[in-house]
Tab-separated table of N, CA, C and O in Angstrom:
chain	number	residue	atom	x	y	z
G	1	SER	N	128.717	51.756	-22.831
G	1	SER	CA	128.264	50.860	-21.788
G	1	SER	C	126.854	50.368	-22.089
G	1	SER	O	126.046	51.083	-22.653
G	2	ARG	N	126.561	49.180	-21.673
G	2	ARG	CA	125.224	48.608	-21.858
G	2	ARG	C	124.367	48.792	-20.613
G	2	ARG	O	123.247	48.308	-20.548
G	3	ALA	N	124.913	49.453	-19.606
G	3	ALA	CA	124.197	49.637	-18.341
G	3	ALA	C	123.201	50.784	-18.431
G	3	ALA	O	123.428	51.772	-19.130
G	4	VAL	N	122.114	50.628	-17.704
G	4	VAL	CA	121.070	51.651	-17.620
G	4	VAL	C	120.985	52.083	-16.161
G	4	VAL	O	120.916	51.236	-15.266
G	5	PRO	N	120.982	53.401	-15.885
G	5	PRO	CA	120.922	53.860	-14.492
G	5	PRO	C	119.624	53.453	-13.801
G	5	PRO	O	118.581	53.300	-14.438
G	6	ARG	N	119.695	53.292	-12.488
G	6	ARG	CA	118.516	52.998	-11.655
G	6	ARG	C	118.565	53.952	-10.469
G	6	ARG	O	119.592	54.063	-9.804
G	7	ILE	N	117.461	54.643	-10.213
G	7	ILE	CA	117.371	55.536	-9.052
G	7	ILE	C	116.432	54.918	-8.042
G	7	ILE	O	115.339	54.460	-8.383
G	8	ALA	N	116.864	54.917	-6.790
G	8	ALA	CA	116.046	54.432	-5.681
G	8	ALA	C	116.231	55.397	-4.524
G	8	ALA	O	117.326	55.493	-3.957
G	9	GLY	N	115.192	56.144	-4.218
G	9	GLY	CA	115.295	57.140	-3.154
G	9	GLY	C	116.318	58.190	-3.533
G	9	GLY	O	116.206	58.834	-4.569
G	10	THR	N	117.339	58.332	-2.705
G	10	THR	CA	118.384	59.318	-2.967
G	10	THR	C	119.659	58.679	-3.501
G	10	THR	O	120.734	59.258	-3.417
G	11	ARG	N	119.528	57.474	-4.066
G	11	ARG	CA	120.701	56.779	-4.611
G	11	ARG	C	120.531	56.469	-6.086
G	11	ARG	O	119.464	56.037	-6.519
G	12	LEU	N	121.601	56.692	-6.807
G	12	LEU	CA	121.686	56.331	-8.213
G	12	LEU	C	122.650	55.173	-8.322
G	12	LEU	O	123.758	55.227	-7.778
G	13	PHE	N	122.228	54.095	-8.980
G	13	PHE	CA	123.078	52.929	-9.200
G	13	PHE	C	123.390	52.862	-10.687
G	13	PHE	O	122.479	52.906	-11.520
G	14	ILE	N	124.678	52.750	-11.022
G	14	ILE	CA	125.085	52.714	-12.420
G	14	ILE	C	126.364	51.905	-12.579
G	14	ILE	O	127.236	51.936	-11.709
G	15	GLY	N	126.435	51.181	-13.674
G	15	GLY	CA	127.643	50.434	-14.011
G	15	GLY	C	128.282	51.026	-15.248
G	15	GLY	O	127.666	51.823	-15.958
G	16	ASP	N	129.503	50.618	-15.524
G	16	ASP	CA	130.177	51.128	-16.712
G	16	ASP	C	130.858	50.005	-17.485
G	16	ASP	O	130.885	48.858	-17.043
G	17	ASN	N	131.402	50.361	-18.646
G	17	ASN	CA	132.017	49.335	-19.483
G	17	ASN	C	133.369	48.880	-18.961
G	17	ASN	O	133.915	47.902	-19.434
G	18	GLY	N	133.897	49.563	-17.948
G	18	GLY	CA	135.138	49.140	-17.310
G	18	GLY	C	134.925	48.151	-16.176
G	18	GLY	O	135.877	47.698	-15.550
G	19	GLY	N	133.663	47.835	-15.884
G	19	GLY	CA	133.357	46.850	-14.849
G	19	GLY	C	133.063	47.422	-13.476
G	19	GLY	O	132.855	46.679	-12.523
G	20	LYS	N	133.006	48.731	-13.356
G	20	LYS	CA	132.702	49.352	-12.066
G	20	LYS	C	131.190	49.543	-11.925
G	20	LYS	O	130.516	50.000	-12.839
G	21	PHE	N	130.669	49.177	-10.759
G	21	PHE	CA	129.268	49.409	-10.412
G	21	PHE	C	129.277	50.349	-9.225
G	21	PHE	O	129.961	50.090	-8.227
G	22	ARG	N	128.555	51.466	-9.331
G	22	ARG	CA	128.634	52.521	-8.319
G	22	ARG	C	127.276	52.892	-7.748
G	22	ARG	O	126.267	52.796	-8.426
G	23	ALA	N	127.327	53.374	-6.504
G	23	ALA	CA	126.177	54.016	-5.877
G	23	ALA	C	126.567	55.478	-5.663
G	23	ALA	O	127.646	55.765	-5.138
G	24	VAL	N	125.685	56.382	-6.097
G	24	VAL	CA	125.950	57.818	-6.007
G	24	VAL	C	124.781	58.484	-5.304
G	24	VAL	O	123.620	58.159	-5.565
G	25	ASP	N	125.083	59.419	-4.413
G	25	ASP	CA	124.052	60.201	-3.744
G	25	ASP	C	123.475	61.193	-4.747
G	25	ASP	O	124.221	61.993	-5.322
G	26	THR	N	122.166	61.149	-4.978
G	26	THR	CA	121.553	62.016	-5.989
G	26	THR	C	121.499	63.481	-5.568
G	26	THR	O	121.380	64.346	-6.416
G	27	LYS	N	121.589	63.766	-4.289
G	27	LYS	CA	121.546	65.154	-3.829
G	27	LYS	C	122.904	65.828	-3.922
G	27	LYS	O	123.014	66.954	-4.388
G	28	SER	N	123.939	65.134	-3.489
G	28	SER	CA	125.275	65.746	-3.454
G	28	SER	C	126.133	65.385	-4.665
G	28	SER	O	127.108	66.064	-4.964
G	29	GLY	N	125.783	64.276	-5.352
G	29	GLY	CA	126.605	63.802	-6.456
G	29	GLY	C	127.819	63.013	-5.992
G	29	GLY	O	128.627	62.554	-6.798
G	30	ARG	N	127.930	62.809	-4.692
G	30	ARG	CA	129.081	62.105	-4.114
G	30	ARG	C	128.934	60.598	-4.302
G	30	ARG	O	127.879	60.023	-4.099
G	31	GLU	N	130.045	59.961	-4.699
G	31	GLU	CA	130.053	58.505	-4.810
G	31	GLU	C	130.030	57.905	-3.409
G	31	GLU	O	130.837	58.264	-2.561
G	32	LEU	N	129.098	56.993	-3.170
G	32	LEU	CA	128.963	56.354	-1.859
G	32	LEU	C	129.817	55.101	-1.762
G	32	LEU	O	130.411	54.833	-0.731
G	33	TRP	N	129.834	54.324	-2.835
G	33	TRP	CA	130.676	53.136	-2.900
G	33	TRP	C	130.794	52.672	-4.333
G	33	TRP	O	130.036	53.107	-5.195
G	34	GLN	N	131.759	51.783	-4.575
G	34	GLN	CA	131.884	51.158	-5.886
G	34	GLN	C	132.353	49.720	-5.727
G	34	GLN	O	132.986	49.370	-4.728
G	35	PHE	N	132.002	48.917	-6.711
G	35	PHE	CA	132.380	47.512	-6.735
G	35	PHE	C	132.994	47.221	-8.104
G	35	PHE	O	132.449	47.636	-9.129
G	36	ASP	N	134.103	46.510	-8.133
G	36	ASP	CA	134.757	46.165	-9.388
G	36	ASP	C	134.362	44.747	-9.798
G	36	ASP	O	134.843	43.771	-9.223
G	37	ALA	N	133.479	44.653	-10.789
G	37	ALA	CA	133.026	43.352	-11.288
G	37	ALA	C	134.012	42.757	-12.297
G	37	ALA	O	133.899	41.599	-12.667
G	38	LYS	N	134.942	43.561	-12.764
G	38	LYS	CA	135.982	43.128	-13.711
G	38	LYS	C	135.419	42.707	-15.073
G	38	LYS	O	136.077	42.004	-15.835
G	39	ALA	N	134.194	43.109	-15.375
G	39	ALA	CA	133.575	42.877	-16.683
G	39	ALA	C	132.512	43.955	-16.885
G	39	ALA	O	131.908	44.432	-15.919
G	40	GLU	N	132.283	44.341	-18.126
G	40	GLU	CA	131.307	45.382	-18.431
G	40	GLU	C	129.953	45.076	-17.781
G	40	GLU	O	129.482	43.940	-17.809
G	41	ILE	N	129.343	46.098	-17.195
G	41	ILE	CA	128.037	45.958	-16.555
G	41	ILE	C	126.961	46.060	-17.639
G	41	ILE	O	127.035	46.917	-18.513
G	42	ALA	N	125.970	45.190	-17.570
G	42	ALA	CA	124.922	45.150	-18.589
G	42	ALA	C	123.549	45.360	-17.973
G	42	ALA	O	123.282	44.920	-16.860
G	43	GLY	N	122.664	46.025	-18.709
G	43	GLY	CA	121.276	46.179	-18.290
G	43	GLY	C	121.083	47.127	-17.126
G	43	GLY	O	121.931	47.948	-16.815
G	44	GLN	N	119.949	47.005	-16.488
G	44	GLN	CA	119.583	47.862	-15.360
G	44	GLN	C	119.559	47.046	-14.080
G	44	GLN	O	119.078	45.914	-14.062
G	45	ALA	N	120.055	47.631	-13.032
G	45	ALA	CA	120.052	46.967	-11.725
G	45	ALA	C	118.622	46.784	-11.229
G	45	ALA	O	117.723	47.553	-11.572
G	46	ALA	N	118.427	45.766	-10.415
G	46	ALA	CA	117.135	45.513	-9.779
G	46	ALA	C	117.305	45.670	-8.279
G	46	ALA	O	118.356	45.367	-7.723
G	47	LEU	N	116.267	46.147	-7.634
G	47	LEU	CA	116.299	46.318	-6.177
G	47	LEU	C	115.444	45.239	-5.541
G	47	LEU	O	114.340	44.943	-5.995
G	48	TRP	N	115.972	44.652	-4.490
G	48	TRP	CA	115.298	43.569	-3.782
G	48	TRP	C	114.800	44.096	-2.453
G	48	TRP	O	115.426	44.954	-1.841
G	49	LYS	N	113.692	43.578	-1.970
G	49	LYS	CA	113.082	44.037	-0.715
G	49	LYS	C	114.023	43.944	0.478
G	49	LYS	O	113.919	44.702	1.422
G	50	SER	N	114.954	43.007	0.432
G	50	SER	CA	115.877	42.802	1.554
G	50	SER	C	116.925	43.906	1.670
G	50	SER	O	117.715	43.909	2.605
G	51	GLY	N	116.957	44.817	0.696
G	51	GLY	CA	117.958	45.878	0.714
G	51	GLY	C	119.154	45.581	-0.172
G	51	GLY	O	120.202	46.192	-0.041
G	52	ALA	N	118.985	44.651	-1.102
G	52	ALA	CA	120.065	44.308	-2.028
G	52	ALA	C	119.815	44.947	-3.387
G	52	ALA	O	118.677	45.169	-3.789
G	53	VAL	N	120.888	45.235	-4.074
G	53	VAL	CA	120.832	45.670	-5.464
G	53	VAL	C	121.487	44.567	-6.289
G	53	VAL	O	122.566	44.092	-5.959
G	54	LEU	N	120.791	44.105	-7.322
G	54	LEU	CA	121.283	43.023	-8.172
G	54	LEU	C	121.601	43.568	-9.552
G	54	LEU	O	120.865	44.405	-10.075
G	55	PHE	N	122.688	43.088	-10.133
G	55	PHE	CA	123.057	43.504	-11.483
G	55	PHE	C	123.833	42.387	-12.157
G	55	PHE	O	124.327	41.476	-11.512
G	56	ALA	N	123.913	42.476	-13.475
G	56	ALA	CA	124.614	41.459	-14.261
G	56	ALA	C	125.775	42.099	-15.014
G	56	ALA	O	125.754	43.289	-15.320
G	57	ASP	N	126.780	41.268	-15.308
G	57	ASP	CA	127.877	41.751	-16.140
G	57	ASP	C	127.903	40.956	-17.451
G	57	ASP	O	127.159	39.986	-17.623
G	58	CYS	N	128.724	41.398	-18.371
G	58	CYS	CA	128.777	40.776	-19.703
G	58	CYS	C	129.499	39.437	-19.707
G	58	CYS	O	129.550	38.772	-20.744
G	59	ASP	N	130.042	39.016	-18.574
G	59	ASP	CA	130.609	37.671	-18.457
G	59	ASP	C	129.563	36.669	-17.985
G	59	ASP	O	129.862	35.513	-17.730
G	60	GLY	N	128.310	37.145	-17.798
G	60	GLY	CA	127.224	36.261	-17.413
G	60	GLY	C	127.023	36.088	-15.920
G	60	GLY	O	126.254	35.248	-15.498
G	61	LYS	N	127.718	36.880	-15.121
G	61	LYS	CA	127.568	36.774	-13.661
G	61	LYS	C	126.499	37.753	-13.180
G	61	LYS	O	126.394	38.870	-13.671
G	62	VAL	N	125.715	37.292	-12.209
G	62	VAL	CA	124.743	38.145	-11.536
G	62	VAL	C	125.247	38.345	-10.117
G	62	VAL	O	125.640	37.392	-9.455
G	63	ARG	N	125.252	39.587	-9.687
G	63	ARG	CA	125.794	39.906	-8.358
G	63	ARG	C	124.733	40.601	-7.522
G	63	ARG	O	123.871	41.296	-8.051
G	64	ALA	N	124.815	40.416	-6.214
G	64	ALA	CA	123.909	41.069	-5.274
G	64	ALA	C	124.772	41.768	-4.226
G	64	ALA	O	125.628	41.132	-3.597
G	65	LEU	N	124.548	43.056	-4.061
G	65	LEU	CA	125.273	43.847	-3.070
G	65	LEU	C	124.281	44.524	-2.151
G	65	LEU	O	123.148	44.832	-2.555
G	66	ASN	N	124.701	44.796	-0.939
G	66	ASN	CA	123.870	45.520	0.011
G	66	ASN	C	123.796	46.982	-0.443
G	66	ASN	O	124.818	47.596	-0.686
G	67	VAL	N	122.598	47.515	-0.545
G	67	VAL	CA	122.389	48.896	-1.004
G	67	VAL	C	123.194	49.872	-0.144
G	67	VAL	O	123.721	50.852	-0.653
G	68	SER	N	123.312	49.618	1.124
G	68	SER	CA	123.954	50.574	2.035
G	68	SER	C	125.465	50.411	2.150
G	68	SER	O	126.105	51.152	2.893
G	69	ASP	N	126.062	49.454	1.449
G	69	ASP	CA	127.508	49.238	1.558
G	69	ASP	C	128.328	50.411	1.105
G	69	ASP	O	128.351	51.092	0.302
């Protein structure tokens, strides 16, 4: 995978080469949610002040999801 993990507070955000982008609780290790981008996730996610997490996939799409989803 070309994705790099990002930690924000008690959440770990990570993508994989299968196109899944996940939020994981760093204390329990429990997956909080996942999103299927249908393309390999690339780079490191960015956090926006509004509470969004932004990431890119290898198809050239940039996505923004609510951190708490």
